[in-house]
Coordinates of C-alpha atoms in Angstrom, one line a residue:
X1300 CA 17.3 -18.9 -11.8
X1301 CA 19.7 -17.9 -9.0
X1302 CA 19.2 -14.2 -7.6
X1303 CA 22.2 -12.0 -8.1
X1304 CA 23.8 -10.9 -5.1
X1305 CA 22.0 -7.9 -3.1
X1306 CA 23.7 -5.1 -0.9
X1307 CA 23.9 -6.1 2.7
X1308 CA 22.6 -3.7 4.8
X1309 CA 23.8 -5.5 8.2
X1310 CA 26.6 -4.5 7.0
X1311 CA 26.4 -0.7 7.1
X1312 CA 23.6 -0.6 10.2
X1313 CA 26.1 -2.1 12.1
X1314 CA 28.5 1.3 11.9
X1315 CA 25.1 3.1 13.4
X1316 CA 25.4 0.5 16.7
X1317 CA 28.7 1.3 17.0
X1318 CA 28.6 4.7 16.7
X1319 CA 25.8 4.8 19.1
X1320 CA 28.0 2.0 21.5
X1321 CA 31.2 4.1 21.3
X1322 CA 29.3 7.5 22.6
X1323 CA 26.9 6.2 25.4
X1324 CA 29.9 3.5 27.0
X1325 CA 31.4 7.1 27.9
X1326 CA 28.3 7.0 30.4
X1327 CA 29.0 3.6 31.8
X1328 CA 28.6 4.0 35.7
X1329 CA 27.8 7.9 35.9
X1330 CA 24.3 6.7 37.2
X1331 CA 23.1 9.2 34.4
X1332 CA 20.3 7.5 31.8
X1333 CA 19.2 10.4 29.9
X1334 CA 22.5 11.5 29.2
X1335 CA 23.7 8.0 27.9
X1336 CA 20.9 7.7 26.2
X1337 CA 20.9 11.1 24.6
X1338 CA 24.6 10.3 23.5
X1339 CA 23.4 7.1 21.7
X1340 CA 20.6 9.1 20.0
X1341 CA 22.8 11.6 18.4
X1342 CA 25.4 9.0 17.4
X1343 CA 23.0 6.6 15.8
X1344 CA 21.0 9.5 14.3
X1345 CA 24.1 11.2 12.8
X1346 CA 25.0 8.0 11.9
X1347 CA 21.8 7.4 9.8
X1348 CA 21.8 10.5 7.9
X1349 CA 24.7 8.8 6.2
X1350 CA 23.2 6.0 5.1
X1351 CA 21.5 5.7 1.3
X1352 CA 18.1 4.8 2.5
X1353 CA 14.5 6.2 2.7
X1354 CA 13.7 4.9 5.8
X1355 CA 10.6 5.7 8.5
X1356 CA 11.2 4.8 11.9
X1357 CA 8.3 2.5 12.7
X1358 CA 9.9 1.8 16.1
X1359 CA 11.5 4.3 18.0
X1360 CA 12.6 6.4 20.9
X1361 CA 8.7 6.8 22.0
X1362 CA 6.1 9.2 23.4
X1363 CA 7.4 8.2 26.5
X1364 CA 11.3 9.1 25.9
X1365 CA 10.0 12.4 25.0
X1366 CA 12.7 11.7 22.0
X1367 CA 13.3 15.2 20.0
X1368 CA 15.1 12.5 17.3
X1369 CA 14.1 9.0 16.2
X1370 CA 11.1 9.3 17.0
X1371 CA 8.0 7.0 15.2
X1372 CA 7.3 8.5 12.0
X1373 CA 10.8 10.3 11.9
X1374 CA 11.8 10.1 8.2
X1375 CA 16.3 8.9 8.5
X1376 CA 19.1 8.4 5.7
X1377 CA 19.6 10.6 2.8
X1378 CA 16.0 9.5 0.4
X1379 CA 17.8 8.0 -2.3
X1380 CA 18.0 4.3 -1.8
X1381 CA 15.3 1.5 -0.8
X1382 CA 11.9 2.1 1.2
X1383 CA 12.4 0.7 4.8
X1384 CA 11.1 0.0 8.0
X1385 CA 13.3 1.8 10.6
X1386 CA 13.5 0.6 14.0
X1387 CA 15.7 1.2 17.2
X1388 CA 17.0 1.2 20.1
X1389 CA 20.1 3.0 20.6
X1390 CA 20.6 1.9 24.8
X1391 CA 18.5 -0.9 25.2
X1392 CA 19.2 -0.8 29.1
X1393 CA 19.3 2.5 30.0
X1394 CA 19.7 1.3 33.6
X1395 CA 22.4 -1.1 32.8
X1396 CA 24.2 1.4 31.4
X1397 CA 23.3 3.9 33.4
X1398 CA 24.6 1.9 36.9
X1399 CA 27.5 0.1 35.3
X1400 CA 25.2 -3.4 35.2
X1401 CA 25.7 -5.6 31.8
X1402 CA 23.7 -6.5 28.8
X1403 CA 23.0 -2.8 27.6
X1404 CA 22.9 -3.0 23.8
X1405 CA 22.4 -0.8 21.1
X1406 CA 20.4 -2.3 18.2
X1407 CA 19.1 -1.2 14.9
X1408 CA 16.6 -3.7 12.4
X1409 CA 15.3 -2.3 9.0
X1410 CA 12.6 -4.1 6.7
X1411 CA 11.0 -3.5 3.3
X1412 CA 8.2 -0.3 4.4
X1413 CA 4.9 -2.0 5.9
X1414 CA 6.5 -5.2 6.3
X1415 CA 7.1 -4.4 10.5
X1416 CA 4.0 -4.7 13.0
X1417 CA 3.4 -1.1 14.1
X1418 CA 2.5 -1.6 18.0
X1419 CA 0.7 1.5 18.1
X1420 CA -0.3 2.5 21.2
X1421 CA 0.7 -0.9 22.9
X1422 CA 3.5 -0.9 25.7
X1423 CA 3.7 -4.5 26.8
X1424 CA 3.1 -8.4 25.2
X1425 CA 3.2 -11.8 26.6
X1426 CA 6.6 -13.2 24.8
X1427 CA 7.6 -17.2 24.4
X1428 CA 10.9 -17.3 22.0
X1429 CA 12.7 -20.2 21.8
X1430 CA 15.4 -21.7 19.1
X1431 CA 14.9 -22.9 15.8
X1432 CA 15.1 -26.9 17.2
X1433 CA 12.2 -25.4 19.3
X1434 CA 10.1 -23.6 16.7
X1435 CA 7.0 -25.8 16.1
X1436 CA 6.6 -27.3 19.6
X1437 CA 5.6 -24.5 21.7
X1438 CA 2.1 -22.7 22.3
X1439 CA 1.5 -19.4 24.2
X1440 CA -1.3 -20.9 25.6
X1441 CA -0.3 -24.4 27.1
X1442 CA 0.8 -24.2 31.1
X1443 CA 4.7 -23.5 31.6
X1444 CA 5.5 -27.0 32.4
X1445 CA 4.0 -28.2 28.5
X1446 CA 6.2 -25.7 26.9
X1447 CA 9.0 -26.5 29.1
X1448 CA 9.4 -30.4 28.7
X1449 CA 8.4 -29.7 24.4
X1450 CA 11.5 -27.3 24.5
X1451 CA 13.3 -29.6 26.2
X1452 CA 12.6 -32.7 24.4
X1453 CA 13.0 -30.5 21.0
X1454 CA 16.8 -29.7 22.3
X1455 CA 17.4 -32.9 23.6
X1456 CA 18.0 -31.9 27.2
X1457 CA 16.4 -32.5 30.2
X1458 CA 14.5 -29.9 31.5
X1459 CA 16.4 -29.7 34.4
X1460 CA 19.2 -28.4 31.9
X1461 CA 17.0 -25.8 30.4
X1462 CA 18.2 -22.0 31.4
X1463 CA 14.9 -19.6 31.3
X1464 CA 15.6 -15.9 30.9
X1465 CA 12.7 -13.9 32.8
X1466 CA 12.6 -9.9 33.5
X1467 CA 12.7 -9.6 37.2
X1468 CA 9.3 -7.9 37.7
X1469 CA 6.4 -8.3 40.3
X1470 CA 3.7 -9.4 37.5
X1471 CA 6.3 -12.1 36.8
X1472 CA 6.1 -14.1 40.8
X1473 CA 3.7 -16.5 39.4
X1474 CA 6.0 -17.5 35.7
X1475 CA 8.7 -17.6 37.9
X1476 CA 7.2 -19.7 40.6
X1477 CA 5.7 -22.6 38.2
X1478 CA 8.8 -22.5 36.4
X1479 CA 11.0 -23.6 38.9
X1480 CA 8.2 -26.3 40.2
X1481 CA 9.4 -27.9 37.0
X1482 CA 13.1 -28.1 38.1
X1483 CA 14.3 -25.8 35.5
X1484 CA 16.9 -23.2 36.1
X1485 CA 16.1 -19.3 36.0
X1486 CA 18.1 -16.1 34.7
X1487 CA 16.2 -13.2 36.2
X1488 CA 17.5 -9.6 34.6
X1489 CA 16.3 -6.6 35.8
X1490 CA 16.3 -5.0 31.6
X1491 CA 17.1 -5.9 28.8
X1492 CA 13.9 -7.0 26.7
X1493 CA 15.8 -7.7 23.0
X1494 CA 19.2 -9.1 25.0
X1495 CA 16.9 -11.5 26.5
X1496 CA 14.9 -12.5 23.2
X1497 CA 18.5 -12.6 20.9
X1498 CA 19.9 -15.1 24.2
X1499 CA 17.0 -17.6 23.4
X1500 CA 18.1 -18.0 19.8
X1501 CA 21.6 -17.5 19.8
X1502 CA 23.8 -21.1 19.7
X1503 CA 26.6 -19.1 21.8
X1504 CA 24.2 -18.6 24.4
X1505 CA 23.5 -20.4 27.5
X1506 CA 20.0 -19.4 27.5
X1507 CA 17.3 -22.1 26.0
X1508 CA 14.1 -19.9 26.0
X1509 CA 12.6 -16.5 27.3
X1510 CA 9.0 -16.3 28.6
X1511 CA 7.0 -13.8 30.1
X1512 CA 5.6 -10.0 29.6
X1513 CA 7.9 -7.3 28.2
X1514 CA 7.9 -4.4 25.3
X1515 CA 5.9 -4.3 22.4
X1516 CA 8.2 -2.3 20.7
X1517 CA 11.3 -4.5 21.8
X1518 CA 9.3 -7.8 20.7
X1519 CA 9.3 -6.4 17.0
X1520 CA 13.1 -5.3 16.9
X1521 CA 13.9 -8.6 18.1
X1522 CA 11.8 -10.6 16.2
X1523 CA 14.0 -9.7 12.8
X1524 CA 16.8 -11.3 14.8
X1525 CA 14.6 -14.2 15.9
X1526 CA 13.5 -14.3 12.1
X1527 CA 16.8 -14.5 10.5
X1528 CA 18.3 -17.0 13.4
X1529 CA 15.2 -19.4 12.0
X1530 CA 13.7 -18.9 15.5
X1531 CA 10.5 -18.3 16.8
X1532 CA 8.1 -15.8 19.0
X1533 CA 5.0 -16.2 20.3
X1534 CA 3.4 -12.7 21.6
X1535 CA 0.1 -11.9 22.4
X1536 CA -0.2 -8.0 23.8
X1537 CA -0.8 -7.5 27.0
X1538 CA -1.7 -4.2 28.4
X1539 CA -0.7 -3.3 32.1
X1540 CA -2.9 -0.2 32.6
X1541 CA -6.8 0.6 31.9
X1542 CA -5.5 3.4 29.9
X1543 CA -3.2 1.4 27.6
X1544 CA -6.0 -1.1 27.2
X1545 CA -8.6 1.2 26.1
X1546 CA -6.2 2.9 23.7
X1547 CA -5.4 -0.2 21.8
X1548 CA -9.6 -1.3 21.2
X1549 CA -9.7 2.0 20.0
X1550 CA -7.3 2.1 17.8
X1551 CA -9.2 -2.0 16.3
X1552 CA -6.0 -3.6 17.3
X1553 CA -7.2 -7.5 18.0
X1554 CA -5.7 -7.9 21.9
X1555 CA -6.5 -11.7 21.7
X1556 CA -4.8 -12.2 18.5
X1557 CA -1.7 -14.5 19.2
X1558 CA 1.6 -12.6 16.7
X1559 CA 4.3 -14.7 15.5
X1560 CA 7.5 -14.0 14.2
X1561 CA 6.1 -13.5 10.9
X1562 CA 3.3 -11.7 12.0
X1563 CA 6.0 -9.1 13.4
X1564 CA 8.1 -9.2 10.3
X1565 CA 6.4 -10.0 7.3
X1566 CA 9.3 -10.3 5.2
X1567 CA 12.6 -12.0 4.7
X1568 CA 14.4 -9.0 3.5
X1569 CA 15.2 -7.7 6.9
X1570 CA 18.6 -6.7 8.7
X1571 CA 19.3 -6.6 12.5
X1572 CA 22.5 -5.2 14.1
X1573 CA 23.8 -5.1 17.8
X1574 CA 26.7 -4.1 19.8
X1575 CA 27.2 -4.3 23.3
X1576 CA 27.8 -1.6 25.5
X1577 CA 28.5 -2.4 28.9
X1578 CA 30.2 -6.1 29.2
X1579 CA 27.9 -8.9 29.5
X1580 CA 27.6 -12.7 28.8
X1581 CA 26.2 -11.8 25.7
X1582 CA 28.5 -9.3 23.7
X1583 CA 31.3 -7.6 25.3
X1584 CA 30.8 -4.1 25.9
X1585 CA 33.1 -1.3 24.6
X1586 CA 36.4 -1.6 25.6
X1587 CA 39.3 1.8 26.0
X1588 CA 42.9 1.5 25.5
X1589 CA 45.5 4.2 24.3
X1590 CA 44.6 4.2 21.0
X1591 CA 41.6 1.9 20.1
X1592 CA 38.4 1.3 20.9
X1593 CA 37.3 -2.0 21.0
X1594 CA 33.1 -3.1 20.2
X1595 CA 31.8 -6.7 19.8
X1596 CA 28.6 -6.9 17.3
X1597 CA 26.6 -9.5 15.9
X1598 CA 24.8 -8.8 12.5
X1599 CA 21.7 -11.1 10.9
X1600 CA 20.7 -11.4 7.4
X1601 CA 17.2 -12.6 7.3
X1602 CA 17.0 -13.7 3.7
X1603 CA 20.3 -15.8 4.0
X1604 CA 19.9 -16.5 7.6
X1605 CA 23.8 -15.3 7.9
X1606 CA 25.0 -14.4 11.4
X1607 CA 28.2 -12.5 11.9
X1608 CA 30.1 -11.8 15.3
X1609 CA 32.1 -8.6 14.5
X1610 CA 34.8 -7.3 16.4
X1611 CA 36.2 -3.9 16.0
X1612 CA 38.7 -1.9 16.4
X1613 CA 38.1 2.0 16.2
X1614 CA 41.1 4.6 16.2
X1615 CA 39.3 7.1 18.5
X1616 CA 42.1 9.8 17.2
X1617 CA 41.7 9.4 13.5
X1618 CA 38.4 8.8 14.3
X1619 CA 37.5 11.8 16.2
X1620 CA 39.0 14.0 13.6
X1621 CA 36.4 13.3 10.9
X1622 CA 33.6 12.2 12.5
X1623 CA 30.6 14.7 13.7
X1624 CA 29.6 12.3 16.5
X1625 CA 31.3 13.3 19.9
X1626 CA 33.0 9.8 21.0

């Protein structure tokens, strides 16, 4: 018997990304990340405490943000709706943003409580996300040039027409080198870990896959947008320090275990929302005239697989007059 129709959450955690959008863009440039970043925080966790959800945030600011708010285990929304997952990033890019560079985003993915991979203490993991033409043909352990000509046969290009995202980062010289051996073309960004993992799966984009080594945390925020997009990820962690290596046997995490996108998300249930701060060939960022302000988001549905573009047009003066957020 056909389910009734359920709320849509995209749908209201998408006003959090713009909230969070609207107050760090003021930041754009001002070569100041904690500030940007602290402007985003507040927004996004004023924002929440709207919301009529019990959520946890599984992924969040981080030890290493030294976050007073939205921080893992931080309990968000008012307690009287359904159990969630809670992760974020409210600037994805805190050195786009912070020197005026594109691709900073602002993102926000909730799932049914335990149904996200909790990285623990885990930093970094090998990624391979591709399409979902390309879901069943790749394998994190095959050399570059195998993935590469499956991916490309799977999109019916050659792989000379295949466009790799890759962080720009030393312990990236030999990916980078084998993969233009094969002929195909490279996008190297300096940030932007989640941009470069919604790219590989989104039909607007020019991007066809995105390898290499890059946040744990990221790789499970991006993987409920890889998840409702019918895409896949491959990830593997992969520790860049003694230290973070030692914490993770010690806390029985498997390091050889290769994660895929429903190994990150265990359910279908989840939401994923985005809007772009600074411009970029992914969303346009936030945009000022005299009376509006102006986001572009995309929203995903993972249990309908329904992806929206949403462009919006804020009246900062109304807006500013009810609001508790500082736009």
């Amino acid at each position: 018997m056909p389910e009734a129709p359920e709320k849509n959450l995209a749908l209201d955690i998408v006003r959090i990304t713009e909230a969070a959008a609207l107050s760090s863009a003021r930041w754009l440039g001002r070569g100041n990340k904690e500030a940007g970043d602290g402007a985003a925080v507040d927004a996004m966790r004023n924002s929440f405490s709207t919301l009529h959800v019990d959520g946890i945030v599984v992924i969040g600011e981080g030890e290493k943000d030294h976050a007073p708010m939205l921080y893992n285990g931080e309990k968000v929304g008012m307690g009287d709706g359904p159990q969630l997952d809670v992760a974020v990033d409210p600037v994805e890019g805190t050195s786009l943003l912070a020197y005026g560079r594109p691709n900073a985003i602002s993102t926000v993915a909730v799932a049914p409580r335990g149904s996200m991979f909790n990285p623990g203490p885990s930093y970094y993991m090998q990624k391979l996300v591709v399409p979902r033409e390309a879901r069943d043909v790749i394998d994190l352990d095959a050399p570059v040039d195998v993935n590469l000509r499956n991916v490309a046969r799977a999109l019916g290009k050659n792989v000379q027409d295949l466009v790799v995202f890759v962080l720009d980062k030393p312990r990236h010289k030999k990916l980078i080198e084998d993969i233009r051996t094969t002929g195909a073309r490279i996008q190297l960004h300096t940030d932007g870990d989640v941009a470069g993992a919604l790219m590989a799966v989104d039909p607007r984009s020019e991007v066809d896959i995105m390898m290499g080594t890059g946040g744990t945390p990221e790789g499970v925020l991006a993987a409920c947008a890889i998840k409702g997009m019918g895409g896949q990820i491959l990830a593997r962690l992969d520790p860049q320090s003694y230290v973070e290596k030692e914490a993770i046997n010690e806390a029985g995490i498997d390091i050889r275990e290769v994660l895929t996108v429903h190994d990150l998300v265990r359910s279908d249930d989840c939401f994923f929302a985005a809007t772009g701060i600074s411009g970029g060939d992914f969303l346009r960022g936030v945009r000022y005239s005299a009376r509006h302000a102006v986001t572009h988001s995309l929203v995903l549905r993972g249990k309908t697989g329904t992806l929206r573009y949403v462009e919006s047009y804020h009246n900062m003066d109304r807006l500013s007059k009810i609001s508790a957020v500082q736009y």
